[in-house]
PDB file of C-alpha atoms in Angstrom:
ATOM      1  CA  MET A   1      -0.161   0.179  -0.001  1.00 91.00           C
ATOM      2  CA  ALA A   2       1.296   3.641  -0.936  1.00 93.00           C
ATOM      3  CA  HIS A   3       0.429   6.274   2.083  1.00 95.00           C
ATOM      4  CA  ILE A   4       0.291   9.158   0.121  1.00 96.00           C
ATOM      5  CA  PRO A   5      -0.742  12.758   1.369  1.00 96.00           C
ATOM      6  CA  ASP A   6      -4.231  14.571  -0.200  1.00 96.00           C
ATOM      7  CA  GLU A   7      -1.858  17.333  -0.951  1.00 97.00           C
ATOM      8  CA  ILE A   8       0.827  15.130  -2.824  1.00 98.00           C
ATOM      9  CA  LEU A   9      -1.603  14.071  -5.146  1.00 98.00           C
ATOM     10  CA  GLN A  10      -3.344  17.120  -5.595  1.00 98.00           C
ATOM     11  CA  ALA A  11      -0.088  18.411  -6.568  1.00 98.00           C
ATOM     12  CA  MET A  12       0.518  16.016  -9.348  1.00 98.00           C
ATOM     13  CA  VAL A  13      -3.159  16.559 -10.615  1.00 98.00           C
ATOM     14  CA  ASP A  14      -2.367  19.864 -10.998  1.00 98.00           C
ATOM     15  CA  HIS A  15       0.722  19.343 -12.944  1.00 98.00           C
ATOM     16  CA  ALA A  16      -0.593  17.014 -15.367  1.00 98.00           C
ATOM     17  CA  LYS A  17      -3.729  19.805 -16.117  1.00 98.00           C
ATOM     18  CA  ASP A  18      -1.003  22.404 -16.057  1.00 98.00           C
ATOM     19  CA  ASP A  19       1.176  20.673 -18.961  1.00 98.00           C
ATOM     20  CA  LEU A  20      -2.086  19.913 -21.229  1.00 98.00           C
ATOM     21  CA  PRO A  21      -2.136  18.922 -23.884  1.00 98.00           C
ATOM     22  CA  ASN A  22       1.154  17.015 -23.254  1.00 98.00           C
ATOM     23  CA  GLU A  23       1.949  14.353 -20.516  1.00 98.00           C
ATOM     24  CA  ALA A  24       3.586  15.807 -17.489  1.00 98.00           C
ATOM     25  CA  CYS A  25       6.238  13.990 -15.358  1.00 98.00           C
ATOM     26  CA  GLY A  26       7.822  14.334 -12.212  1.00 98.00           C
ATOM     27  CA  MET A  27       9.469  12.404  -9.091  1.00 98.00           C
ATOM     28  CA  ILE A  28       8.131  12.524  -5.864  1.00 98.00           C
ATOM     29  CA  LEU A  29      11.258  12.548  -2.399  1.00 98.00           C
ATOM     30  CA  ILE A  30      10.811  11.658   0.149  1.00 98.00           C
ATOM     31  CA  GLY A  31      13.260  11.958   3.688  1.00 98.00           C
ATOM     32  CA  ARG A  32      14.493   8.921   4.938  1.00 96.00           C
ATOM     33  CA  SER A  33      14.085  10.289   8.203  1.00 96.00           C
ATOM     34  CA  ASP A  34      11.224  12.473   8.461  1.00 95.00           C
ATOM     35  CA  ARG A  35       9.343  10.970   5.696  1.00 95.00           C
ATOM     36  CA  GLN A  36       8.157  14.427   4.126  1.00 96.00           C
ATOM     37  CA  MET A  37       6.992  13.714   0.788  1.00 97.00           C
ATOM     38  CA  THR A  38       8.121  16.617  -1.856  1.00 98.00           C
ATOM     39  CA  VAL A  39       6.994  16.405  -5.117  1.00 98.00           C
ATOM     40  CA  HIS A  40       9.384  18.001  -8.770  1.00 98.00           C
ATOM     41  CA  ARG A  41       7.953  18.516 -11.651  1.00 98.00           C
ATOM     42  CA  VAL A  42       9.966  17.890 -14.368  1.00 98.00           C
ATOM     43  CA  THR A  43      10.486  18.837 -17.761  1.00 98.00           C
ATOM     44  CA  ASN A  44       8.973  16.405 -20.216  1.00 98.00           C
ATOM     45  CA  THR A  45      11.247  16.696 -23.419  1.00 95.00           C
ATOM     46  CA  ALA A  46       9.532  15.234 -25.157  1.00 96.00           C
ATOM     47  CA  ALA A  47       6.566  17.998 -25.243  1.00 97.00           C
ATOM     48  CA  SER A  48       3.641  15.090 -26.506  1.00 97.00           C
ATOM     49  CA  PRO A  49       0.843  13.664 -25.436  1.00 97.00           C
ATOM     50  CA  TYR A  50       1.636  10.327 -26.084  1.00 96.00           C
ATOM     51  CA  ARG A  51       4.802  10.183 -24.351  1.00 96.00           C
ATOM     52  CA  TYR A  52       7.396  11.782 -21.941  1.00 97.00           C
ATOM     53  CA  GLU A  53      11.040  11.596 -21.546  1.00 96.00           C
ATOM     54  CA  MET A  54      12.652  13.125 -18.703  1.00 96.00           C
ATOM     55  CA  SER A  55      14.564  15.921 -18.808  1.00 95.00           C
ATOM     56  CA  PRO A  56      18.150  13.901 -18.137  1.00 92.00           C
ATOM     57  CA  LEU A  57      20.152  16.916 -16.154  1.00 89.00           C
ATOM     58  CA  GLU A  58      17.056  17.698 -14.079  1.00 94.00           C
ATOM     59  CA  MET A  59      17.167  14.117 -13.206  1.00 92.00           C
ATOM     60  CA  MET A  60      20.722  14.002 -12.621  1.00 89.00           C
ATOM     61  CA  LYS A  61      19.947  17.154 -10.304  1.00 91.00           C
ATOM     62  CA  LEU A  62      17.451  15.601  -8.455  1.00 94.00           C
ATOM     63  CA  GLU A  63      19.765  12.702  -7.937  1.00 90.00           C
ATOM     64  CA  GLN A  64      22.370  14.864  -6.233  1.00 89.00           C
ATOM     65  CA  LYS A  65      19.741  17.015  -4.363  1.00 94.00           C
ATOM     66  CA  ARG A  66      18.605  12.967  -2.867  1.00 94.00           C
ATOM     67  CA  ASP A  67      21.961  12.289  -1.992  1.00 89.00           C
ATOM     68  CA  SER A  68      22.707  15.555  -0.253  1.00 93.00           C
ATOM     69  CA  GLU A  69      19.794  15.646   1.831  1.00 97.00           C
ATOM     70  CA  ASN A  70      19.498  12.577   2.778  1.00 96.00           C
ATOM     71  CA  LEU A  71      16.344  12.037   0.663  1.00 97.00           C
ATOM     72  CA  ASP A  72      14.958   8.511  -1.576  1.00 96.00           C
ATOM     73  CA  LEU A  73      13.443   7.963  -4.561  1.00 96.00           C
ATOM     74  CA  PHE A  74       9.821   7.243  -3.465  1.00 98.00           C
ATOM     75  CA  ALA A  75       7.874   7.932  -6.923  1.00 98.00           C
ATOM     76  CA  ILE A  76       8.184   8.621 -10.554  1.00 98.00           C
ATOM     77  CA  TYR A  77       5.133  10.235 -11.773  1.00 98.00           C
ATOM     78  CA  HIS A  78       3.142  10.842 -15.457  1.00 98.00           C
ATOM     79  CA  SER A  79      -0.143  11.623 -17.249  1.00 98.00           C
ATOM     80  CA  HIS A  80      -2.017   9.705 -19.571  1.00 97.00           C
ATOM     81  CA  VAL A  81      -4.071  12.559 -20.869  1.00 97.00           C
ATOM     82  CA  ALA A  82      -6.533  10.284 -22.482  1.00 96.00           C
ATOM     83  CA  SER A  83      -5.775   6.905 -21.577  1.00 96.00           C
ATOM     84  CA  ALA A  84      -6.492   4.858 -17.890  1.00 97.00           C
ATOM     85  CA  ALA A  85      -4.356   5.415 -15.229  1.00 98.00           C
ATOM     86  CA  TYR A  86      -2.074   1.932 -15.964  1.00 98.00           C
ATOM     87  CA  PRO A  87       1.885   1.317 -17.080  1.00 97.00           C
ATOM     88  CA  SER A  88       1.232   1.203 -21.502  1.00 96.00           C
ATOM     89  CA  PRO A  89       3.638  -1.616 -22.599  1.00 96.00           C
ATOM     90  CA  THR A  90       5.872   1.605 -23.785  1.00 95.00           C
ATOM     91  CA  ASP A  91       5.959   2.674 -19.946  1.00 96.00           C
ATOM     92  CA  VAL A  92       7.375  -1.077 -18.674  1.00 97.00           C
ATOM     93  CA  ARG A  93       9.414  -1.084 -21.260  1.00 95.00           C
ATOM     94  CA  MET A  94      11.040   1.461 -20.224  1.00 95.00           C
ATOM     95  CA  ALA A  95      11.541   0.655 -16.717  1.00 96.00           C
ATOM     96  CA  PHE A  96      13.986  -1.637 -17.901  1.00 95.00           C
ATOM     97  CA  PHE A  97      17.908  -0.374 -18.984  1.00 91.00           C
ATOM     98  CA  PRO A  98      18.357  -1.204 -21.466  1.00 90.00           C
ATOM     99  CA  PRO A  99      14.553  -0.928 -22.282  1.00 92.00           C
ATOM    100  CA  GLY A 100      13.152  -3.883 -22.868  1.00 93.00           C
ATOM    101  CA  GLU A 101      15.523  -6.166 -21.123  1.00 92.00           C
ATOM    102  CA  THR A 102      13.212  -7.526 -18.710  1.00 95.00           C
ATOM    103  CA  ASP A 103      15.328 -10.356 -17.628  1.00 95.00           C
ATOM    104  CA  ASN A 104      17.421  -7.596 -16.184  1.00 91.00           C
ATOM    105  CA  GLU A 105      16.346  -5.657 -12.690  1.00 92.00           C
ATOM    106  CA  PRO A 106      13.970  -2.834 -13.139  1.00 95.00           C
ATOM    107  CA  MET A 107      16.064   0.466 -13.171  1.00 93.00           C
ATOM    108  CA  PHE A 108      13.596   1.560  -9.901  1.00 94.00           C
ATOM    109  CA  PRO A 109      12.116  -2.142  -8.492  1.00 93.00           C
ATOM    110  CA  GLU A 110      11.819  -0.396  -4.592  1.00 94.00           C
ATOM    111  CA  THR A 111      10.033   3.078  -6.518  1.00 97.00           C
ATOM    112  CA  TYR A 112       6.083   3.476  -7.139  1.00 98.00           C
ATOM    113  CA  TYR A 113       5.446   4.126 -10.735  1.00 98.00           C
ATOM    114  CA  VAL A 114       2.192   6.721 -10.119  1.00 98.00           C
ATOM    115  CA  LEU A 115       0.126   7.441 -13.377  1.00 98.00           C
ATOM    116  CA  VAL A 116      -2.672  10.528 -13.444  1.00 98.00           C
ATOM    117  CA  SER A 117      -4.925  10.148 -16.045  1.00 98.00           C
ATOM    118  CA  LEU A 118      -7.369  12.928 -17.391  1.00 98.00           C
ATOM    119  CA  GLU A 119      -9.212  10.433 -19.576  1.00 97.00           C
ATOM    120  CA  ASN A 120     -12.387  11.020 -17.579  1.00 96.00           C
ATOM    121  CA  ASN A 121     -13.572  14.399 -15.879  1.00 93.00           C
ATOM    122  CA  LYS A 122     -12.240  13.410 -12.504  1.00 96.00           C
ATOM    123  CA  PRO A 123      -8.459  12.367 -12.602  1.00 98.00           C
ATOM    124  CA  ASP A 124      -7.516   8.677 -11.450  1.00 98.00           C
ATOM    125  CA  VAL A 125      -4.399   8.801  -9.698  1.00 98.00           C
ATOM    126  CA  ARG A 126      -3.205   4.955  -9.056  1.00 98.00           C
ATOM    127  CA  ALA A 127       0.114   3.477  -8.445  1.00 98.00           C
ATOM    128  CA  PHE A 128       2.143   0.705  -9.426  1.00 98.00           C
ATOM    129  CA  HIS A 129       5.644  -1.503  -9.136  1.00 98.00           C
ATOM    130  CA  ILE A 130       6.959  -2.591 -12.316  1.00 97.00           C
ATOM    131  CA  LYS A 131       8.699  -5.888 -11.604  1.00 97.00           C
ATOM    132  CA  LYS A 132      11.324  -7.993 -13.035  1.00 96.00           C
ATOM    133  CA  TYR A 133       9.959  -9.921 -16.263  1.00 97.00           C
ATOM    134  CA  GLY A 134       7.677  -7.119 -17.024  1.00 96.00           C
ATOM    135  CA  GLU A 135       5.361  -7.731 -14.308  1.00 97.00           C
ATOM    136  CA  ILE A 136       3.400  -4.852 -12.799  1.00 98.00           C
ATOM    137  CA  SER A 137       1.942  -4.850  -9.510  1.00 97.00           C
ATOM    138  CA  GLU A 138      -0.927  -2.205  -8.503  1.00 98.00           C
ATOM    139  CA  GLU A 139      -0.193  -0.849  -4.838  1.00 96.00           C
ATOM    140  CA  SER A 140      -3.452   0.680  -3.340  1.00 96.00           C
ATOM    141  CA  ILE A 141      -3.110   4.443  -2.485  1.00 96.00           C
ATOM    142  CA  GLU A 142      -3.542   5.567   0.971  1.00 93.00           C
ATOM    143  CA  SER A 143      -4.336   9.114   0.862  1.00 90.00           C
ATOM    144  CA  GLU A 144      -3.457  10.689   4.227  1.00 75.00           C
ATOM    145  CA  ASN A 145      -4.285  14.327   5.287  1.00 69.00           C
TER     146      ASN A 145
ATOM    147  CA  MET B   1      42.211  15.040 -22.044  1.00 84.00           C
ATOM    148  CA  ALA B   2      41.432  14.382 -18.089  1.00 94.00           C
ATOM    149  CA  VAL B   3      37.647  14.639 -17.570  1.00 97.00           C
ATOM    150  CA  THR B   4      35.229  14.318 -15.052  1.00 97.00           C
ATOM    151  CA  VAL B   5      32.371  11.831 -15.311  1.00 97.00           C
ATOM    152  CA  ASN B   6      29.477  11.551 -13.696  1.00 95.00           C
ATOM    153  CA  VAL B   7      26.792   8.833 -14.319  1.00 94.00           C
ATOM    154  CA  THR B   8      23.309   7.995 -12.317  1.00 88.00           C
ATOM    155  CA  SER B   9      22.524   5.132 -10.360  1.00 85.00           C
ATOM    156  CA  VAL B  10      21.257   2.786 -13.077  1.00 87.00           C
ATOM    157  CA  ILE B  11      25.067   2.916 -14.776  1.00 92.00           C
ATOM    158  CA  GLU B  12      27.171   3.162 -11.860  1.00 92.00           C
ATOM    159  CA  LYS B  13      26.390  -0.221 -11.763  1.00 90.00           C
ATOM    160  CA  LEU B  14      28.591  -0.486 -15.064  1.00 93.00           C
ATOM    161  CA  VAL B  15      31.632   1.382 -13.413  1.00 96.00           C
ATOM    162  CA  GLY B  16      32.378  -0.366 -10.417  1.00 95.00           C
ATOM    163  CA  GLY B  17      29.749   1.763  -8.324  1.00 94.00           C
ATOM    164  CA  GLN B  18      30.830   5.195  -8.469  1.00 94.00           C
ATOM    165  CA  ARG B  19      28.662   7.758  -9.502  1.00 91.00           C
ATOM    166  CA  SER B  20      31.566  10.553 -10.389  1.00 94.00           C
ATOM    167  CA  PHE B  21      34.931   9.527 -11.773  1.00 96.00           C
ATOM    168  CA  GLU B  22      38.175  10.917 -13.355  1.00 97.00           C
ATOM    169  CA  SER B  23      38.638   9.157 -16.638  1.00 97.00           C
ATOM    170  CA  VAL B  24      40.644  10.710 -20.293  1.00 97.00           C
ATOM    171  CA  GLY B  25      39.871  10.875 -23.532  1.00 97.00           C
ATOM    172  CA  ASP B  26      40.590  13.695 -26.786  1.00 97.00           C
ATOM    173  CA  SER B  27      36.696  12.797 -27.898  1.00 98.00           C
ATOM    174  CA  VAL B  28      33.381  11.372 -26.269  1.00 98.00           C
ATOM    175  CA  LYS B  29      34.285   8.519 -28.399  1.00 97.00           C
ATOM    176  CA  SER B  30      37.575   7.852 -27.056  1.00 98.00           C
ATOM    177  CA  LEU B  31      36.303   8.423 -23.595  1.00 98.00           C
ATOM    178  CA  ILE B  32      34.086   6.007 -23.963  1.00 98.00           C
ATOM    179  CA  GLU B  33      36.594   3.127 -25.067  1.00 97.00           C
ATOM    180  CA  ASN B  34      38.911   4.211 -22.015  1.00 97.00           C
ATOM    181  CA  ILE B  35      36.210   3.297 -19.426  1.00 98.00           C
ATOM    182  CA  ASN B  36      35.219   0.478 -20.933  1.00 97.00           C
ATOM    183  CA  GLU B  37      39.064  -0.782 -20.971  1.00 97.00           C
ATOM    184  CA  ALA B  38      38.252   0.233 -17.083  1.00 96.00           C
ATOM    185  CA  TYR B  39      34.912  -1.596 -16.912  1.00 97.00           C
ATOM    186  CA  PRO B  40      34.589  -4.377 -19.809  1.00 97.00           C
ATOM    187  CA  GLY B  41      31.077  -4.111 -21.138  1.00 94.00           C
ATOM    188  CA  PHE B  42      30.484  -0.539 -20.584  1.00 96.00           C
ATOM    189  CA  SER B  43      29.957   0.314 -24.439  1.00 96.00           C
ATOM    190  CA  ASP B  44      28.065  -2.441 -25.173  1.00 94.00           C
ATOM    191  CA  GLN B  45      25.724  -0.794 -23.105  1.00 93.00           C
ATOM    192  CA  ILE B  46      26.333   2.791 -24.082  1.00 95.00           C
ATOM    193  CA  LEU B  47      26.524   1.639 -28.104  1.00 96.00           C
ATOM    194  CA  GLU B  48      24.771   0.411 -30.698  1.00 94.00           C
ATOM    195  CA  GLU B  49      26.760  -2.225 -32.680  1.00 93.00           C
ATOM    196  CA  ASP B  50      27.261   0.020 -35.201  1.00 95.00           C
ATOM    197  CA  GLY B  51      28.746   2.302 -32.129  1.00 95.00           C
ATOM    198  CA  GLU B  52      26.316   4.979 -33.129  1.00 95.00           C
ATOM    199  CA  LEU B  53      24.853   6.096 -28.685  1.00 96.00           C
ATOM    200  CA  ARG B  54      21.883   4.360 -28.087  1.00 94.00           C
ATOM    201  CA  ARG B  55      18.916   6.604 -28.625  1.00 90.00           C
ATOM    202  CA  PHE B  56      17.581   5.883 -24.743  1.00 91.00           C
ATOM    203  CA  VAL B  57      21.050   6.870 -23.248  1.00 95.00           C
ATOM    204  CA  ASN B  58      21.975  11.012 -23.187  1.00 95.00           C
ATOM    205  CA  ILE B  59      25.636  12.721 -22.795  1.00 97.00           C
ATOM    206  CA  TYR B  60      26.416  15.961 -22.241  1.00 96.00           C
ATOM    207  CA  LEU B  61      29.137  17.888 -22.121  1.00 97.00           C
ATOM    208  CA  ASN B  62      28.818  20.229 -19.293  1.00 95.00           C
ATOM    209  CA  ASP B  63      25.111  20.786 -19.731  1.00 89.00           C
ATOM    210  CA  GLU B  64      25.347  20.366 -23.811  1.00 93.00           C
ATOM    211  CA  ASP B  65      23.554  17.119 -25.103  1.00 94.00           C
ATOM    212  CA  ILE B  66      26.445  15.498 -27.525  1.00 97.00           C
ATOM    213  CA  ARG B  67      24.077  14.821 -30.282  1.00 95.00           C
ATOM    214  CA  TYR B  68      23.477  19.275 -30.639  1.00 95.00           C
ATOM    215  CA  LEU B  69      27.862  19.392 -30.994  1.00 97.00           C
ATOM    216  CA  ASP B  70      29.606  16.629 -32.708  1.00 97.00           C
ATOM    217  CA  GLY B  71      27.626  13.658 -31.352  1.00 97.00           C
ATOM    218  CA  LEU B  72      30.614  10.640 -30.274  1.00 98.00           C
ATOM    219  CA  ASN B  73      33.094  12.665 -31.982  1.00 98.00           C
ATOM    220  CA  THR B  74      32.887  16.081 -30.296  1.00 98.00           C
ATOM    221  CA  GLU B  75      36.254  17.227 -28.555  1.00 98.00           C
ATOM    222  CA  LEU B  76      36.983  17.233 -25.062  1.00 98.00           C
ATOM    223  CA  THR B  77      39.300  19.836 -23.125  1.00 97.00           C
ATOM    224  CA  ASP B  78      40.595  19.408 -19.397  1.00 96.00           C
ATOM    225  CA  ASP B  79      38.603  19.884 -17.192  1.00 94.00           C
ATOM    226  CA  ASP B  80      35.692  19.071 -18.616  1.00 97.00           C
ATOM    227  CA  THR B  81      32.457  17.025 -17.351  1.00 96.00           C
ATOM    228  CA  VAL B  82      31.120  14.708 -18.768  1.00 97.00           C
ATOM    229  CA  SER B  83      27.182  13.234 -17.564  1.00 96.00           C
ATOM    230  CA  ILE B  84      26.213   9.832 -18.818  1.00 96.00           C
ATOM    231  CA  LEU B  85      22.522   9.122 -18.236  1.00 93.00           C
ATOM    232  CA  PRO B  86      20.066   7.029 -19.175  1.00 91.00           C
ATOM    233  CA  ALA B  87      16.333   8.301 -20.644  1.00 89.00           C
ATOM    234  CA  LEU B  88      13.626   7.689 -18.057  1.00 93.00           C
ATOM    235  CA  ALA B  89      10.797   7.716 -20.693  1.00 95.00           C
ATOM    236  CA  GLY B  90       7.179   6.060 -21.492  1.00 94.00           C
ATOM    237  CA  GLY B  91       3.914   6.992 -22.582  1.00 85.00           C
ATOM    238  CA  GLU B  92       0.645   6.019 -23.401  1.00 75.00           C
TER     239      GLU B  92
END
């Protein structure tokens, strides 16, 4: 089960709406000791309604921030503007390095992949782990105030 | 040329668990060859069989994507910083 505060869920939905018509993407970092979460918007360099590609330099800077501020990567999120909040075959393929090499360990086995769907009027947010061999495991979200 | 190489957590497994290290090369291509000598198998993950940079790997010289410079032939000078980063991507 993924415990995610309401304001963090809302921040991801807001980001998804702000970046319409394109997909939005970003990361949630969490303090190793205080468990405080922060949402970090990352530029979608693909700038597309169908694809996202996180700015590699922004990703690297967030990784340096994680190291220096004792944070973990809690979740990688992105939006689907016209499809369900469920990992697409591309999402699964790209969770591995090299892409599609699902016999390898996934790049981020402990990290939630959070999908924000704007397909319907009411945004839908769901969380998953993507595991070896491309297995998708949904983790229910428990929102907290 | 002596340069600093930065990688992310995904790539560090290919270079002995280091996030940042020193290496040498007159160009990005020769830098990759030198890293591969120290860490065999590195270049297979970074380059296609024809020697081109894999689509899902990004290399930056300082803060510039080498695809917008001279690709793998981009020349290096002392004290440059080269960042080798996998793409984090997806889509519906």
